[in-house]
Amino acid sequence: VFGTPYAPADDPYLQRGVVTGVDNQGWTRVQFGRSYNSMVVIASANYDDSSVPLVVRIDNAEGDHFDIRVDRADASTAAITGIDVHYMVVEEGVYNEVDHGVNMEAFKFTSSVTDEDDSWVGEPRSYANAYTNPVVLGQVMSYNDLNWSTFWSRGSTAADPPSADPPPSGVLYVGKNAGEDPVPTRAAETIGYIVIEAGSGTMSGLDYVAAVGDDSVGGVDDGPPYPYPISGLATVSAGIVSQTAMDGGNGGWAILYGDSPVTTATLNMAIDEDRLMDPERNHTAEQVAYIVFE
């Protein structure tokens, strides 16, 4: 699977795309035409309520490639039909409007904290840039633990998205969570995340729109899809969604929902949950951070 062409030097070297046929039986390698010094990968699964809950896993994200698979979050190892996974990749670093055309930072770090059912803490991080409306997206980027965990972010409380009021101050926590797993202990994992100013712009020659949407995205069992309106793009190629804040005490993660979830007018989503304590996938409405690319 090959990514999109890369941009000139002094650039985040954004790659975005969709990997098809990703399953839980082995790894799919995504190969690029350039090598990154330190890549940050973020990915979003696309499925619907006919699928079991699935968590995207990333490994070997280095140089000119990364590996991707999905893991079931229902205590079964049975094979699943391959699904689409949307991804973005950037070079780790700090970027600004004047020099790079985008106000963004991309970092990764080793997380030894794992949040879980009714315990939502995260790990504090500091902004490198000043933001008015920060959009935070992230990914568990390693496979040190065979058991899944999934990214989330928060602000001053677990129910608040990351804030920047007044910039460059604000509150940012990011981390990984194990939902309702009765054995929530996890090995330390690499967490990759980006912060980007909400709005529209151009990165690596590609137009994008980014925002934190309304607190209106419900669970897979609650009658999805849940749409956010999108505007400003003539075409679309990929979309990334991330859990930002956690209103539902059981934990969850944002997914792209259904056929053609990303259009020039609409981003269709849902919040999914594991099935390790109970079979239901109902979820309190959440807000979701997103970025959509032409």
Coordinates of C-alpha atoms in Angstrom, one line a residue:
V1 CA 0.0 0.0 0.0
F2 CA 1.5 3.3 -1.0
G3 CA 0.9 6.8 0.3
T4 CA 0.4 10.1 -1.5
P5 CA 3.4 12.0 -3.0
Y6 CA 5.4 13.9 -0.4
A7 CA 5.9 17.7 -0.3
P8 CA 9.1 19.8 -0.6
A9 CA 11.6 20.3 2.2
D10 CA 10.8 22.3 5.4
D11 CA 7.4 20.8 5.6
P12 CA 5.4 18.4 7.9
Y13 CA 5.5 15.9 4.9
L14 CA 1.9 15.1 5.3
Q15 CA 0.7 11.7 4.0
R16 CA -2.9 10.7 4.1
G17 CA -4.9 7.8 2.7
V18 CA -7.1 4.8 3.2
V19 CA -5.8 1.3 3.8
T20 CA -8.3 -1.3 2.6
G21 CA -8.8 -4.9 3.8
V22 CA -7.2 -4.4 7.3
D23 CA -7.9 -7.4 9.5
N24 CA -7.0 -9.0 12.8
Q25 CA -5.0 -11.9 11.4
G26 CA -1.8 -10.2 10.4
W27 CA -0.1 -6.9 9.6
T28 CA -0.4 -4.7 6.5
R29 CA 2.6 -2.5 5.7
V30 CA 2.0 1.0 4.5
Q31 CA 5.1 2.1 2.5
F32 CA 6.1 5.7 1.5
G33 CA 8.4 7.2 -1.1
R34 CA 10.5 9.0 1.5
S35 CA 12.0 8.3 4.9
Y36 CA 10.8 10.2 8.1
N37 CA 13.2 11.1 10.8
S38 CA 10.5 10.6 13.4
M39 CA 7.0 9.9 12.1
V40 CA 3.7 10.4 13.9
V41 CA 0.9 8.2 12.7
I42 CA -2.8 8.6 13.5
A43 CA -5.5 6.3 12.1
S44 CA -9.3 5.8 12.3
A45 CA -11.3 2.6 11.7
N46 CA -14.3 2.7 9.3
Y47 CA -17.0 0.1 10.0
D48 CA -20.7 -0.1 11.2
D49 CA -22.9 -1.9 13.6
S50 CA -22.6 -5.2 11.7
S51 CA -19.0 -5.4 12.9
V52 CA -17.6 -6.3 16.3
P53 CA -15.8 -3.5 18.1
L54 CA -12.4 -3.0 16.6
V55 CA -9.3 -1.0 17.7
V56 CA -6.6 0.1 15.2
R57 CA -3.1 -1.0 16.2
I58 CA 0.1 0.4 14.8
D59 CA 3.7 -0.9 15.0
N60 CA 7.1 -0.4 13.4
A61 CA 6.3 3.3 12.5
E62 CA 9.8 4.3 11.4
G63 CA 11.7 5.3 8.4
D64 CA 9.5 5.0 5.3
H65 CA 6.8 2.7 6.6
F66 CA 4.4 1.6 9.3
D67 CA 2.5 -1.6 10.0
I68 CA -1.3 -1.6 10.7
R69 CA -3.9 -4.1 11.9
V70 CA -7.1 -4.1 13.9
D71 CA -7.8 -6.0 17.2
R72 CA -11.1 -7.2 18.4
A73 CA -12.4 -5.7 21.6
D74 CA -14.8 -8.5 22.5
A75 CA -12.5 -11.2 24.0
S76 CA -12.6 -13.3 20.7
T77 CA -9.7 -13.9 18.3
A78 CA -11.9 -15.1 15.4
A79 CA -11.1 -13.6 12.0
I80 CA -13.0 -10.6 10.9
T81 CA -13.6 -9.3 7.4
G82 CA -11.1 -6.7 6.5
I83 CA -12.1 -3.0 6.9
D84 CA -10.9 0.4 5.7
V85 CA -8.7 2.4 7.9
H86 CA -8.0 6.1 7.2
Y87 CA -4.6 7.4 8.2
M88 CA -2.4 10.5 8.4
V89 CA 1.4 10.7 8.9
V90 CA 3.5 13.8 9.6
E91 CA 7.1 14.5 10.7
E92 CA 7.4 15.0 14.5
G93 CA 8.0 18.7 15.2
V94 CA 6.5 22.2 15.7
Y95 CA 5.1 24.1 12.7
N96 CA 3.8 27.7 12.3
E97 CA 1.8 29.7 9.8
V98 CA 4.7 31.8 8.6
D99 CA 7.2 29.1 7.9
H100 CA 5.0 26.1 7.2
G101 CA 1.5 27.4 6.4
V102 CA 0.0 25.6 9.4
N103 CA -0.2 26.1 13.2
M104 CA 0.5 22.6 14.4
E105 CA 2.7 20.4 16.6
A106 CA 3.2 16.7 16.4
F107 CA 4.8 14.7 19.2
K108 CA 5.2 11.2 20.6
F109 CA 6.2 9.9 24.0
T110 CA 6.1 6.8 26.1
S111 CA 3.0 6.4 28.2
S112 CA 3.0 4.3 31.3
V113 CA -0.5 5.4 32.4
T114 CA -3.6 3.4 31.3
D115 CA -7.0 4.9 32.0
E116 CA -10.0 2.7 32.3
D117 CA -13.7 2.3 33.4
D118 CA -14.6 5.3 35.6
S119 CA -10.9 6.4 36.1
W120 CA -9.9 9.0 33.6
V121 CA -6.7 10.9 34.3
G122 CA -4.3 10.9 31.2
E123 CA -0.9 12.5 31.3
P124 CA -0.3 16.2 31.2
R125 CA 1.4 17.8 28.2
S126 CA 2.4 21.4 27.4
Y127 CA 1.6 23.2 24.1
A128 CA 4.6 24.2 22.0
N129 CA 2.5 26.7 20.0
A130 CA -0.3 29.2 21.0
Y131 CA -3.8 28.0 20.1
T132 CA -7.2 29.6 20.3
N133 CA -9.2 26.4 19.5
P134 CA -6.9 23.4 19.7
V135 CA -7.9 20.2 17.9
V136 CA -6.1 17.2 19.4
L137 CA -5.9 13.8 17.5
G138 CA -3.8 10.8 18.5
Q139 CA -2.9 7.2 18.3
V140 CA -1.3 4.4 20.3
M141 CA 1.7 3.8 18.0
S142 CA 3.3 0.7 19.4
Y143 CA 2.4 -2.9 20.0
N144 CA 4.2 -3.6 23.2
D145 CA 1.1 -5.1 24.8
L146 CA -0.9 -7.7 22.9
N147 CA -4.0 -6.3 24.6
W148 CA -5.5 -3.3 22.9
S149 CA -5.6 0.3 24.2
T150 CA -6.9 3.4 22.4
F151 CA -6.1 7.1 22.5
W152 CA -8.0 9.8 24.2
S153 CA -7.4 13.5 25.3
R154 CA -8.9 15.8 27.8
G155 CA -8.8 19.3 29.3
S156 CA -9.3 20.4 32.9
T157 CA -11.7 17.6 33.6
A158 CA -12.3 14.2 31.9
A159 CA -15.5 15.7 30.4
D160 CA -13.8 18.8 28.9
P161 CA -11.8 18.8 25.6
P162 CA -8.3 20.3 25.7
S163 CA -8.4 24.0 26.1
A164 CA -6.2 27.0 25.3
D165 CA -7.7 29.9 27.2
P166 CA -5.9 32.2 27.1
P167 CA -3.2 31.0 24.6
P168 CA -0.6 29.7 24.9
S169 CA -1.8 28.6 28.3
G170 CA -4.5 26.0 28.6
V171 CA -4.9 22.4 29.7
L172 CA -3.9 19.3 27.7
Y173 CA -3.9 15.7 28.9
V174 CA -3.4 12.8 26.5
G175 CA -3.2 9.1 27.0
K176 CA -4.4 5.6 26.4
N177 CA -7.4 3.7 27.8
A178 CA -8.5 0.1 28.2
G179 CA -12.3 0.8 28.5
E180 CA -14.1 -1.8 30.6
D181 CA -11.4 -4.5 30.4
P182 CA -11.6 -6.2 33.8
V183 CA -7.8 -6.5 33.6
P184 CA -6.8 -3.0 32.6
T185 CA -3.1 -3.1 33.2
R186 CA -1.1 -2.4 30.0
A187 CA 2.6 -2.3 29.1
A188 CA 4.0 1.2 28.3
E189 CA 3.2 2.2 24.8
T190 CA 4.2 5.0 22.4
I191 CA 1.6 7.7 22.1
G192 CA 1.6 9.9 19.0
Y193 CA -0.5 13.0 18.8
I194 CA -1.0 16.3 16.9
V195 CA -2.4 19.6 18.0
I196 CA -3.7 21.8 15.2
E197 CA -5.6 25.1 15.2
A198 CA -9.3 24.6 14.3
G199 CA -10.2 25.9 10.9
S200 CA -9.2 25.3 7.3
G201 CA -5.8 25.6 5.6
T202 CA -3.2 23.9 3.5
M203 CA -0.6 21.4 4.7
S204 CA 2.0 19.9 2.4
G205 CA 0.1 21.3 -0.5
L206 CA -3.2 19.6 0.6
D207 CA -6.3 21.5 1.8
Y208 CA -7.8 20.4 5.1
V209 CA -10.5 21.3 7.6
A210 CA -10.2 20.6 11.4
A211 CA -12.4 21.1 14.4
V212 CA -13.9 19.8 17.6
G213 CA -17.5 19.1 16.9
D214 CA -20.7 19.3 19.0
D215 CA -21.3 17.0 21.9
S216 CA -23.7 14.9 19.9
V217 CA -22.0 11.7 18.8
G218 CA -23.6 8.6 20.3
G219 CA -22.8 4.9 20.5
V220 CA -22.9 2.2 17.9
D221 CA -26.0 0.8 19.5
D222 CA -27.8 4.2 19.6
G223 CA -28.8 4.6 16.0
P224 CA -25.8 5.9 14.1
P225 CA -24.5 7.5 12.0
Y226 CA -24.0 10.8 13.8
P227 CA -23.0 13.5 11.3
Y228 CA -20.9 16.6 11.6
P229 CA -21.3 19.1 8.7
I230 CA -18.1 19.7 6.6
S231 CA -17.5 22.6 4.3
G232 CA -14.6 24.2 2.4
L233 CA -13.2 21.2 0.5
A234 CA -13.9 20.5 -3.2
T235 CA -12.9 16.9 -2.8
V236 CA -12.2 14.5 0.1
S237 CA -9.7 11.7 0.4
A238 CA -9.5 10.7 4.1
G239 CA -10.7 11.7 7.6
I240 CA -9.3 11.2 11.1
V241 CA -11.4 11.2 14.2
S242 CA -10.3 11.1 17.8
Q243 CA -11.9 10.8 21.2
T244 CA -11.6 14.2 22.9
A245 CA -12.9 14.2 26.5
M246 CA -14.8 11.3 28.0
D247 CA -18.4 11.8 29.0
G248 CA -19.1 8.1 29.1
G249 CA -17.6 6.4 32.2
N250 CA -17.1 3.1 30.4
G251 CA -14.7 4.5 27.9
G252 CA -14.9 4.4 24.1
W253 CA -13.3 5.5 20.8
A254 CA -14.5 7.4 17.8
I255 CA -15.0 5.6 14.5
L256 CA -15.9 6.6 11.0
Y257 CA -19.3 5.0 10.5
G258 CA -20.8 3.3 7.5
D259 CA -20.2 3.4 3.7
S260 CA -18.6 6.6 2.4
P261 CA -18.3 8.2 5.9
V262 CA -16.4 11.2 4.6
T263 CA -17.9 13.5 2.0
T264 CA -17.5 17.2 1.1
A265 CA -20.6 17.9 3.2
T266 CA -20.7 15.4 6.0
L267 CA -18.5 13.4 8.4
N268 CA -20.4 10.3 9.7
M269 CA -19.2 8.9 13.0
A270 CA -20.1 6.8 16.1
I271 CA -18.5 6.0 19.5
D272 CA -17.7 2.3 20.0
E273 CA -17.1 0.4 23.2
D274 CA -15.6 -2.9 24.1
R275 CA -17.6 -6.0 25.0
L276 CA -15.4 -7.3 27.8
M277 CA -17.9 -6.7 30.6
D278 CA -21.2 -6.5 28.8
P279 CA -22.5 -6.9 25.2
E280 CA -24.1 -3.4 24.8
R281 CA -22.4 -0.6 22.9
N282 CA -24.6 2.3 24.0
H283 CA -22.7 5.4 24.8
T284 CA -23.4 8.9 26.2
A285 CA -23.1 11.6 23.6
E286 CA -19.5 12.8 23.0
Q287 CA -17.7 15.5 21.1
V288 CA -15.1 14.3 18.5
A289 CA -12.0 16.0 17.2
Y290 CA -11.5 15.6 13.5
I291 CA -9.5 16.5 10.4
V292 CA -10.6 15.9 6.8
F293 CA -8.2 16.2 3.8
E294 CA -8.9 16.9 0.2

